[in-house]
GROMACS .gro file of N, CA and C in nm:
model
  498
    1LEU      N    1   0.083  -0.119   0.000
    1LEU     CA    2   0.000   0.000   0.000
    1LEU      C    3   0.086   0.124   0.000
    2THR      N    4   0.043   0.223  -0.069
    2THR     CA    5   0.110   0.351  -0.066
    2THR      C    6   0.039   0.441   0.033
    3GLY      N    7   0.103   0.552   0.066
    3GLY     CA    8   0.042   0.644   0.161
    3GLY      C    9  -0.085   0.707   0.108
    4ALA      N   10  -0.105   0.706  -0.026
    4ALA     CA   11  -0.223   0.768  -0.085
    4ALA      C   12  -0.340   0.671  -0.098
    5ALA      N   13  -0.320   0.544  -0.063
    5ALA     CA   14  -0.427   0.446  -0.077
    5ALA      C   15  -0.542   0.480   0.016
    6ALA      N   16  -0.663   0.475  -0.038
    6ALA     CA   17  -0.780   0.511   0.041
    6ALA      C   18  -0.840   0.390   0.110
    7GLU      N   19  -0.822   0.271   0.054
    7GLU     CA   20  -0.882   0.152   0.110
    7GLU      C   21  -0.779   0.041   0.122
    8ILE      N   22  -0.799  -0.043   0.219
    8ILE     CA   23  -0.716  -0.161   0.234
    8ILE      C   24  -0.777  -0.268   0.144
    9PRO      N   25  -0.696  -0.331   0.059
    9PRO     CA   26  -0.752  -0.427  -0.037
    9PRO      C   27  -0.783  -0.563   0.026
   10ILE      N   28  -0.870  -0.563   0.125
   10ILE     CA   29  -0.912  -0.685   0.192
   10ILE      C   30  -1.063  -0.686   0.197
   11GLY      N   31  -1.122  -0.799   0.162
   11GLY     CA   32  -1.265  -0.812   0.172
   11GLY      C   33  -1.300  -0.910   0.283
   12LEU      N   34  -1.392  -0.874   0.366
   12LEU     CA   35  -1.438  -0.962   0.474
   12LEU      C   36  -1.573  -1.019   0.434
   13HIS      N   37  -1.589  -1.149   0.453
   13HIS     CA   38  -1.714  -1.216   0.420
   13HIS      C   39  -1.766  -1.290   0.542
   14ARG      N   40  -1.894  -1.308   0.547
   14ARG     CA   41  -1.953  -1.388   0.653
   14ARG      C   42  -2.052  -1.486   0.590
   15ALA      N   43  -2.066  -1.599   0.655
   15ALA     CA   44  -2.158  -1.701   0.605
   15ALA      C   45  -2.300  -1.665   0.645
   16VAL      N   46  -2.389  -1.667   0.548
   16VAL     CA   47  -2.529  -1.633   0.571
   16VAL      C   48  -2.613  -1.750   0.519
   17GLN      N   49  -2.711  -1.791   0.599
   17GLN     CA   50  -2.797  -1.901   0.558
   17GLN      C   51  -2.915  -1.845   0.480
   18ARG      N   52  -2.930  -1.894   0.358
   18ARG     CA   53  -3.040  -1.849   0.272
   18ARG      C   54  -3.117  -1.971   0.223
   19GLY      N   55  -3.244  -1.971   0.245
   19GLY     CA   56  -3.329  -2.077   0.192
   19GLY      C   57  -3.296  -2.215   0.246
   20GLY      N   58  -3.311  -2.236   0.373
   20GLY     CA   59  -3.291  -2.368   0.431
   20GLY      C   60  -3.145  -2.396   0.460
   21ASP      N   61  -3.089  -2.494   0.390
   21ASP     CA   62  -2.952  -2.537   0.418
   21ASP      C   63  -2.849  -2.472   0.326
   22VAL      N   64  -2.888  -2.378   0.244
   22VAL     CA   65  -2.795  -2.315   0.151
   22VAL      C   66  -2.720  -2.204   0.223
   23LEU      N   67  -2.587  -2.214   0.221
   23LEU     CA   68  -2.503  -2.110   0.280
   23LEU      C   69  -2.442  -2.026   0.169
   24ALA      N   70  -2.437  -1.897   0.192
   24ALA     CA   71  -2.375  -1.806   0.095
   24ALA      C   72  -2.281  -1.713   0.170
   25LEU      N   73  -2.182  -1.664   0.099
   25LEU     CA   74  -2.090  -1.567   0.157
   25LEU      C   75  -2.135  -1.428   0.118
   26GLU      N   76  -2.143  -1.342   0.219
   26GLU     CA   77  -2.189  -1.205   0.197
   26GLU      C   78  -2.076  -1.111   0.236
   27LEU      N   79  -2.049  -1.013   0.151
   27LEU     CA   80  -1.945  -0.914   0.179
   27LEU      C   81  -1.990  -0.825   0.294
   28VAL      N   82  -1.901  -0.803   0.391
   28VAL     CA   83  -1.932  -0.723   0.508
   28VAL      C   84  -1.856  -0.592   0.498
   29LYS      N   85  -1.927  -0.483   0.520
   29LYS     CA   86  -1.862  -0.352   0.523
   29LYS      C   87  -1.790  -0.338   0.657
   30TYR      N   88  -1.672  -0.279   0.655
   30TYR     CA   89  -1.595  -0.261   0.777
   30TYR      C   90  -1.518  -0.131   0.768
   31SER      N   91  -1.474  -0.087   0.883
   31SER     CA   92  -1.385   0.028   0.888
   31SER      C   93  -1.285   0.002   0.999
   32ILE      N   94  -1.165   0.048   0.978
   32ILE     CA   95  -1.060   0.032   1.078
   32ILE      C   96  -1.040   0.167   1.145
   33VAL      N   97  -1.057   0.168   1.274
   33VAL     CA   98  -1.044   0.291   1.350
   33VAL      C   99  -0.933   0.271   1.453
   34THR      N  100  -0.838   0.361   1.454
   34THR     CA  101  -0.733   0.357   1.555
   34THR      C  102  -0.736   0.487   1.632
   35ASP      N  103  -0.693   0.481   1.754
   35ASP     CA  104  -0.685   0.604   1.831
   35ASP      C  105  -0.539   0.641   1.851
   36GLU      N  106  -0.516   0.755   1.910
   36GLU     CA  107  -0.381   0.805   1.926
   36GLU      C  108  -0.297   0.716   2.017
   37ALA      N  109  -0.360   0.655   2.118
   37ALA     CA  110  -0.284   0.569   2.209
   37ALA      C  111  -0.224   0.451   2.134
   38GLU      N  112  -0.299   0.391   2.044
   38GLU     CA  113  -0.247   0.280   1.965
   38GLU      C  114  -0.131   0.326   1.877
   39ARG      N  115  -0.148   0.441   1.813
   39ARG     CA  116  -0.043   0.491   1.725
   39ARG      C  117   0.084   0.523   1.803
   40ILE      N  118   0.067   0.581   1.920
   40ILE     CA  119   0.183   0.614   2.004
   40ILE      C  120   0.253   0.486   2.048
   41ALA      N  121   0.174   0.385   2.087
   41ALA     CA  122   0.234   0.258   2.132
   41ALA      C  123   0.312   0.193   2.018
   42ILE      N  124   0.257   0.194   1.898
   42ILE     CA  125   0.327   0.134   1.784
   42ILE      C  126   0.451   0.214   1.750
   43ASP      N  127   0.441   0.346   1.751
   43ASP     CA  128   0.560   0.429   1.726
   43ASP      C  129   0.668   0.402   1.828
   44ASP      N  130   0.628   0.386   1.954
   44ASP     CA  131   0.724   0.359   2.061
   44ASP      C  132   0.793   0.225   2.039
   45LEU      N  133   0.717   0.124   2.001
   45LEU     CA  134   0.776  -0.007   1.974
   45LEU      C  135   0.871  -0.001   1.856
   46MET      N  136   0.832   0.069   1.753
   46MET     CA  137   0.917   0.078   1.635
   46MET      C  138   1.044   0.157   1.664
   47ARG      N  139   1.035   0.257   1.749
   47ARG     CA  140   1.149   0.340   1.781
   47ARG      C  141   1.247   0.271   1.875
   48ALA      N  142   1.199   0.172   1.950
   48ALA     CA  143   1.285   0.102   2.045
   48ALA      C  144   1.404   0.042   1.973
   49GLY      N  145   1.381  -0.020   1.857
   49GLY     CA  146   1.489  -0.064   1.771
   49GLY      C  147   1.583  -0.164   1.832
   50ASP      N  148   1.660  -0.125   1.931
   50ASP     CA  149   1.761  -0.210   1.993
   50ASP      C  150   1.693  -0.299   2.096
   51TRP      N  151   1.650  -0.417   2.052
   51TRP     CA  152   1.579  -0.507   2.142
   51TRP      C  153   1.670  -0.566   2.247
   52GLY      N  154   1.803  -0.558   2.226
   52GLY     CA  155   1.896  -0.612   2.324
   52GLY      C  156   1.905  -0.526   2.448
   53GLN      N  157   1.867  -0.400   2.438
   53GLN     CA  158   1.879  -0.308   2.551
   53GLN      C  159   1.750  -0.310   2.632
   54GLN      N  160   1.732  -0.413   2.711
   54GLN     CA  161   1.613  -0.424   2.793
   54GLN      C  162   1.644  -0.392   2.939
   55THR      N  163   1.737  -0.301   2.959
   55THR     CA  164   1.769  -0.261   3.096
   55THR      C  165   1.658  -0.171   3.147
   56PRO      N  166   1.641  -0.164   3.278
   56PRO     CA  167   1.539  -0.074   3.333
   56PRO      C  168   1.558   0.071   3.289
   57ALA      N  169   1.683   0.116   3.283
   57ALA     CA  170   1.709   0.254   3.242
   57ALA      C  171   1.668   0.275   3.097
   58GLY      N  172   1.697   0.178   3.010
   58GLY     CA  173   1.658   0.189   2.870
   58GLY      C  174   1.508   0.190   2.853
   59GLN      N  175   1.440   0.105   2.930
   59GLN     CA  176   1.295   0.102   2.924
   59GLN      C  177   1.236   0.233   2.975
   60TYR      N  178   1.295   0.287   3.081
   60TYR     CA  179   1.246   0.412   3.138
   60TYR      C  180   1.265   0.528   3.039
   61LEU      N  181   1.382   0.532   2.974
   61LEU     CA  182   1.407   0.637   2.876
   61LEU      C  183   1.313   0.624   2.757
   62SER      N  184   1.288   0.502   2.715
   62SER     CA  185   1.194   0.479   2.605
   62SER      C  186   1.054   0.526   2.645
   63HIS      N  187   1.014   0.496   2.769
   63HIS     CA  188   0.884   0.541   2.819
   63HIS      C  189   0.876   0.693   2.822
   64LEU      N  190   0.981   0.756   2.872
   64LEU     CA  191   0.983   0.903   2.879
   64LEU      C  192   0.978   0.964   2.739
   65ARG      N  193   1.047   0.903   2.644
   65ARG     CA  194   1.045   0.952   2.507
   65ARG      C  195   0.904   0.944   2.451
   66GLY      N  196   0.836   0.833   2.477
   66GLY     CA  197   0.698   0.819   2.431
   66GLY      C  198   0.606   0.919   2.497
   67MET      N  199   0.624   0.943   2.627
   67MET     CA  200   0.542   1.042   2.696
   67MET      C  201   0.567   1.183   2.640
   68ALA      N  202   0.692   1.214   2.610
   68ALA     CA  203   0.723   1.346   2.554
   68ALA      C  204   0.659   1.363   2.417
   69ASP      N  205   0.664   1.258   2.335
   69ASP     CA  206   0.601   1.264   2.203
   69ASP      C  207   0.449   1.281   2.215
   70ALA      N  208   0.389   1.206   2.308
   70ALA     CA  209   0.244   1.216   2.328
   70ALA      C  210   0.206   1.355   2.377
   71THR      N  211   0.285   1.411   2.466
   71THR     CA  212   0.257   1.545   2.517
   71THR      C  213   0.269   1.649   2.406
   72ARG      N  214   0.373   1.635   2.324
   72ARG     CA  215   0.390   1.726   2.211
   72ARG      C  216   0.272   1.717   2.114
   73MET      N  217   0.229   1.594   2.086
   73MET     CA  218   0.117   1.575   1.995
   73MET      C  219  -0.011   1.635   2.053
   74LEU      N  220  -0.034   1.612   2.182
   74LEU     CA  221  -0.153   1.669   2.246
   74LEU      C  222  -0.149   1.820   2.241
   75GLU      N  223  -0.033   1.877   2.270
   75GLU     CA  224  -0.019   2.023   2.267
   75GLU      C  225  -0.047   2.078   2.127
   76THR      N  226   0.001   2.009   2.025
   76THR     CA  227  -0.022   2.053   1.887
   76THR      C  228  -0.170   2.049   1.852
   77ARG      N  229  -0.237   1.940   1.890
   77ARG     CA  230  -0.379   1.927   1.855
   77ARG      C  231  -0.466   2.023   1.933
   78VAL      N  232  -0.438   2.040   2.061
   78VAL     CA  233  -0.516   2.135   2.140
   78VAL      C  234  -0.492   2.277   2.089
   79GLY      N  235  -0.368   2.304   2.048
   79GLY     CA  236  -0.336   2.435   1.991
   79GLY      C  237  -0.413   2.461   1.862
   80ALA      N  238  -0.427   2.357   1.779
   80ALA     CA  239  -0.502   2.373   1.655
   80ALA      C  240  -0.650   2.401   1.684
   81VAL      N  241  -0.707   2.330   1.780
   81VAL     CA  242  -0.847   2.353   1.818
   81VAL      C  243  -0.862   2.494   1.875
   82LEU      N  244  -0.770   2.535   1.960
   82LEU     CA  245  -0.776   2.668   2.020
   82LEU      C  246  -0.765   2.777   1.912
   83ASN      N  247  -0.674   2.759   1.817
   83ASN     CA  248  -0.661   2.858   1.709
   83ASN      C  249  -0.788   2.865   1.626
   84HIS      N  250  -0.848   2.750   1.599
   84HIS     CA  251  -0.973   2.749   1.523
   84HIS      C  252  -1.083   2.822   1.599
   85LEU      N  253  -1.094   2.795   1.729
   85LEU     CA  254  -1.197   2.862   1.808
   85LEU      C  255  -1.173   3.013   1.816
   86ARG      N  256  -1.047   3.055   1.822
   86ARG     CA  257  -1.016   3.199   1.821
   86ARG      C  258  -1.055   3.261   1.687
   87ASP      N  259  -1.028   3.188   1.577
   87ASP     CA  260  -1.067   3.239   1.446
   87ASP      C  261  -1.218   3.250   1.434
   88VAL      N  262  -1.291   3.155   1.489
   88VAL     CA  263  -1.437   3.161   1.488
   88VAL      C  264  -1.485   3.279   1.570
   89GLN      N  265  -1.422   3.298   1.687
   89GLN     CA  266  -1.464   3.408   1.775
   89GLN      C  267  -1.436   3.544   1.709
   90SER      N  268  -1.326   3.555   1.635
   90SER     CA  269  -1.294   3.683   1.571
   90SER      C  270  -1.370   3.704   1.441
   91GLY      N  271  -1.434   3.598   1.391
   91GLY     CA  272  -1.512   3.610   1.268
   91GLY      C  273  -1.433   3.576   1.143
   92ALA      N  274  -1.307   3.536   1.157
   92ALA     CA  275  -1.224   3.501   1.041
   92ALA      C  276  -1.266   3.369   0.979
   93THR      N  277  -1.325   3.282   1.059
   93THR     CA  278  -1.371   3.151   1.011
   93THR      C  279  -1.519   3.138   1.045
   94PRO      N  280  -1.599   3.088   0.950
   94PRO     CA  281  -1.741   3.070   0.982
   94PRO      C  282  -1.758   2.962   1.090
   95ILE      N  283  -1.860   2.979   1.172
   95ILE     CA  284  -1.882   2.887   1.283
   95ILE      C  285  -1.933   2.753   1.232
   96ASP      N  286  -1.874   2.648   1.282
   96ASP     CA  287  -1.920   2.511   1.254
   96ASP      C  288  -1.964   2.456   1.390
   97HIS      N  289  -2.093   2.441   1.407
   97HIS     CA  290  -2.148   2.403   1.537
   97HIS      C  291  -2.102   2.265   1.581
   98ASP      N  292  -2.080   2.174   1.487
   98ASP     CA  293  -2.031   2.041   1.522
   98ASP      C  294  -1.892   2.050   1.586
   99VAL      N  295  -1.806   2.134   1.530
   99VAL     CA  296  -1.671   2.150   1.585
   99VAL      C  297  -1.676   2.213   1.723
  100VAL      N  298  -1.761   2.313   1.739
  100VAL     CA  299  -1.773   2.382   1.869
  100VAL      C  300  -1.827   2.284   1.975
  101ARG      N  301  -1.926   2.203   1.938
  101ARG     CA  302  -1.980   2.105   2.033
  101ARG      C  303  -1.874   2.001   2.069
  102ALA      N  304  -1.796   1.957   1.970
  102ALA     CA  305  -1.689   1.859   1.997
  102ALA      C  306  -1.584   1.920   2.090
  103ALA      N  307  -1.552   2.048   2.069
  103ALA     CA  308  -1.456   2.115   2.157
  103ALA      C  309  -1.509   2.125   2.300
  104MET      N  310  -1.639   2.154   2.313
  104MET     CA  311  -1.699   2.161   2.447
  104MET      C  312  -1.697   2.024   2.515
  105ARG      N  313  -1.730   1.918   2.439
  105ARG     CA  314  -1.725   1.783   2.497
  105ARG      C  315  -1.583   1.749   2.543
  106MET      N  316  -1.485   1.786   2.461
  106MET     CA  317  -1.346   1.760   2.497
  106MET      C  318  -1.308   1.836   2.623
  107MET      N  319  -1.349   1.963   2.631
  107MET     CA  320  -1.315   2.043   2.747
  107MET      C  321  -1.381   1.990   2.874
  108ARG      N  322  -1.508   1.949   2.861
  108ARG     CA  323  -1.579   1.897   2.979
  108ARG      C  324  -1.523   1.764   3.025
  109ALA      N  325  -1.461   1.690   2.934
  109ALA     CA  326  -1.404   1.560   2.971
  109ALA      C  327  -1.275   1.575   3.051
  110LEU      N  328  -1.213   1.692   3.042
  110LEU     CA  329  -1.087   1.713   3.113
  110LEU      C  330  -1.114   1.741   3.261
  111PRO      N  331  -1.040   1.672   3.348
  111PRO     CA  332  -1.058   1.701   3.491
  111PRO      C  333  -1.003   1.840   3.522
  112GLY      N  334  -1.074   1.912   3.606
  112GLY     CA  335  -1.029   2.045   3.647
  112GLY      C  336  -1.075   2.155   3.555
  113ALA      N  337  -1.150   2.123   3.448
  113ALA     CA  338  -1.196   2.227   3.356
  113ALA      C  339  -1.297   2.316   3.427
  114GLY      N  340  -1.377   2.259   3.512
  114GLY     CA  341  -1.470   2.333   3.594
  114GLY      C  342  -1.486   2.255   3.723
  115ARG      N  343  -1.462   2.315   3.834
  115ARG     CA  344  -1.465   2.241   3.960
  115ARG      C  345  -1.609   2.210   3.996
  116ASP      N  346  -1.640   2.083   3.999
  116ASP     CA  347  -1.772   2.041   4.042
  116ASP      C  348  -1.758   1.908   4.116
  117GLU      N  349  -1.869   1.849   4.152
  117GLU     CA  350  -1.867   1.726   4.230
  117GLU      C  351  -1.798   1.613   4.156
  118GLU      N  352  -1.815   1.608   4.023
  118GLU     CA  353  -1.752   1.502   3.944
  118GLU      C  354  -1.599   1.514   3.949
  119ASP      N  355  -1.548   1.638   3.943
  119ASP     CA  356  -1.403   1.657   3.953
  119ASP      C  357  -1.351   1.616   4.090
  120ASP      N  358  -1.429   1.643   4.194
  120ASP     CA  359  -1.387   1.602   4.328
  120ASP      C  360  -1.382   1.450   4.340
  121ARG      N  361  -1.480   1.382   4.277
  121ARG     CA  362  -1.477   1.235   4.277
  121ARG      C  363  -1.358   1.185   4.198
  122PHE      N  364  -1.327   1.252   4.086
  122PHE     CA  365  -1.210   1.214   4.007
  122PHE      C  366  -1.083   1.229   4.091
  123ASP      N  367  -1.070   1.342   4.161
  123ASP     CA  368  -0.952   1.363   4.244
  123ASP      C  369  -0.941   1.257   4.353
  124ALA      N  370  -1.053   1.222   4.415
  124ALA     CA  371  -1.051   1.119   4.519
  124ALA      C  372  -1.012   0.984   4.460
  125HIS      N  373  -1.065   0.952   4.342
  125HIS     CA  374  -1.031   0.826   4.278
  125HIS      C  375  -0.884   0.823   4.238
  126LYS      N  376  -0.834   0.936   4.186
  126LYS     CA  377  -0.693   0.945   4.147
  126LYS      C  378  -0.603   0.927   4.269
  127LEU      N  379  -0.639   0.988   4.381
  127LEU     CA  380  -0.561   0.974   4.504
  127LEU      C  381  -0.563   0.829   4.552
  128GLU      N  382  -0.679   0.765   4.544
  128GLU     CA  383  -0.689   0.625   4.585
  128GLU      C  384  -0.601   0.536   4.497
  129GLU      N  385  -0.604   0.559   4.366
  129GLU     CA  386  -0.521   0.481   4.274
  129GLU      C  387  -0.373   0.503   4.303
  130MET      N  388  -0.335   0.627   4.330
  130MET     CA  389  -0.196   0.657   4.359
  130MET      C  390  -0.152   0.588   4.488
  131ASN      N  391  -0.237   0.591   4.590
  131ASN     CA  392  -0.204   0.524   4.715
  131ASN      C  393  -0.193   0.373   4.697
  132ASP      N  394  -0.283   0.315   4.616
  132ASP     CA  395  -0.275   0.172   4.589
  132ASP      C  396  -0.144   0.137   4.518
  133THR      N  397  -0.105   0.221   4.423
  133THR     CA  398   0.019   0.197   4.350
  133THR      C  399   0.139   0.208   4.442
  134LEU      N  400   0.140   0.309   4.528
  134LEU     CA  401   0.250   0.323   4.623
  134LEU      C  402   0.256   0.205   4.720
  135MET      N  403   0.140   0.159   4.768
  135MET     CA  404   0.136   0.045   4.858
  135MET      C  405   0.191  -0.079   4.790
  136THR      N  406   0.154  -0.099   4.665
  136THR     CA  407   0.206  -0.214   4.590
  136THR      C  408   0.357  -0.204   4.575
  137SER      N  409   0.406  -0.086   4.547
  137SER     CA  410   0.550  -0.065   4.534
  137SER      C  411   0.621  -0.093   4.665
  138TYR      N  412   0.566  -0.044   4.776
  138TYR     CA  413   0.627  -0.069   4.906
  138TYR      C  414   0.628  -0.218   4.939
  139LEU      N  415   0.516  -0.285   4.914
  139LEU     CA  416   0.510  -0.428   4.943
  139LEU      C  417   0.608  -0.507   4.858
  140THR      N  418   0.626  -0.466   4.733
  140THR     CA  419   0.723  -0.532   4.647
  140THR      C  420   0.864  -0.514   4.701
  141THR      N  421   0.896  -0.393   4.744
  141THR     CA  422   1.029  -0.366   4.798
  141THR      C  423   1.053  -0.445   4.926
  142ILE      N  424   0.954  -0.450   5.013
  142ILE     CA  425   0.968  -0.526   5.137
  142ILE      C  426   0.985  -0.675   5.108
  143THR      N  427   0.907  -0.728   5.014
  143THR     CA  428   0.916  -0.869   4.978
  143THR      C  429   1.054  -0.902   4.923
  144LYS      N  430   1.107  -0.816   4.837
  144LYS     CA  431   1.241  -0.839   4.783
  144LYS      C  432   1.345  -0.836   4.896
  145GLY      N  433   1.330  -0.742   4.989
  145GLY     CA  434   1.424  -0.733   5.101
  145GLY      C  435   1.419  -0.858   5.189
  146VAL      N  436   1.299  -0.906   5.217
  146VAL     CA  437   1.285  -1.027   5.299
  146VAL      C  438   1.346  -1.147   5.228
  147ALA      N  439   1.328  -1.157   5.098
  147ALA     CA  440   1.386  -1.267   5.022
  147ALA      C  441   1.538  -1.262   5.026
  148GLU      N  442   1.595  -1.143   5.015
  148GLU     CA  443   1.741  -1.129   5.024
  148GLU      C  444   1.793  -1.168   5.162
  149ILE      N  445   1.722  -1.126   5.266
  149ILE     CA  446   1.763  -1.161   5.403
  149ILE      C  447   1.754  -1.312   5.423
  150GLU      N  448   1.648  -1.373   5.370
  150GLU     CA  449   1.632  -1.518   5.385
  150GLU      C  450   1.745  -1.591   5.312
  151ARG      N  451   1.780  -1.544   5.191
  151ARG     CA  452   1.889  -1.606   5.118
  151ARG      C  453   2.021  -1.591   5.193
  152PHE      N  454   2.044  -1.473   5.250
  152PHE     CA  455   2.166  -1.451   5.328
  152PHE      C  456   2.167  -1.542   5.451
  153ALA      N  457   2.054  -1.555   5.519
  153ALA     CA  458   2.047  -1.640   5.637
  153ALA      C  459   2.073  -1.786   5.601
  154ASP      N  460   2.022  -1.831   5.487
  154ASP     CA  461   2.049  -1.968   5.442
  154ASP      C  462   2.197  -1.989   5.416
  155LYS      N  463   2.261  -1.894   5.350
  155LYS     CA  464   2.405  -1.905   5.323
  155LYS      C  465   2.484  -1.902   5.453
  156PHE      N  466   2.443  -1.816   5.544
  156PHE     CA  467   2.513  -1.805   5.673
  156PHE      C  468   2.501  -1.937   5.750
  157THR      N  469   2.382  -1.993   5.754
  157THR     CA  470   2.359  -2.120   5.824
  157THR      C  471   2.442  -2.230   5.760
  158LEU      N  472   2.444  -2.237   5.629
  158LEU     CA  473   2.520  -2.339   5.558
  158LEU      C  474   2.669  -2.325   5.586
  159ALA      N  475   2.721  -2.202   5.588
  159ALA     CA  476   2.863  -2.179   5.614
  159ALA      C  477   2.900  -2.218   5.757
  160HIS      N  478   2.815  -2.187   5.855
  160HIS     CA  479   2.848  -2.218   5.995
  160HIS      C  480   2.827  -2.365   6.026
  161GLU      N  481   2.739  -2.433   5.956
  161GLU     CA  482   2.726  -2.577   5.976
  161GLU      C  483   2.852  -2.649   5.932
  162LYS      N  484   2.910  -2.605   5.819
  162LYS     CA  485   3.033  -2.666   5.769
  162LYS      C  486   3.149  -2.642   5.864
  163SER      N  487   3.158  -2.520   5.919
  163SER     CA  488   3.269  -2.486   6.009
  163SER      C  489   3.255  -2.558   6.143
  164ALA      N  490   3.129  -2.587   6.185
  164ALA     CA  491   3.108  -2.657   6.312
  164ALA      C  492   3.145  -2.804   6.298
  165ARG      N  493   3.129  -2.862   6.178
  165ARG     CA  494   3.162  -3.002   6.157
  165ARG      C  495   3.312  -3.023   6.141
  166GLY      N  496   3.374  -2.932   6.079
  166GLY     CA  497   3.512  -2.966   6.049
  166GLY      C  498   3.607  -2.868   6.094
   0.00000   0.00000   0.00000
């Protein structure tokens, strides 16, 4: 496929029963819809390139690079919407009510756009999720520490048993 291709040359069919036991294949209309999160994830995977570098630092840098790209993309798109709305407000662009409604839906979906009870519930839920994540992290660290101490104690016991025998 080239970048200018409008359709993917794949036909999907489904079996349809017509007239008793006769089966026929019927062409099914479809559309492929992707969102920005999928595109960002695929770009991140493709950019990773060096599959041998699976160190935590490499993974963290790759994650940060993806977050920076996503933030830049979001800033660009929000900027385009804001510029369009400014042009509509100044009269340079005719008003398109569908675009204005979509912008309002987008703004209302953002937490903190207008402080109300829903935003307070969002903040409480976000705080609960953060505390759960921190608790999980702490428990993981404690578990790893206990495992290390247990391994050290086993080695210590094994070394002193040998020295006591001989």
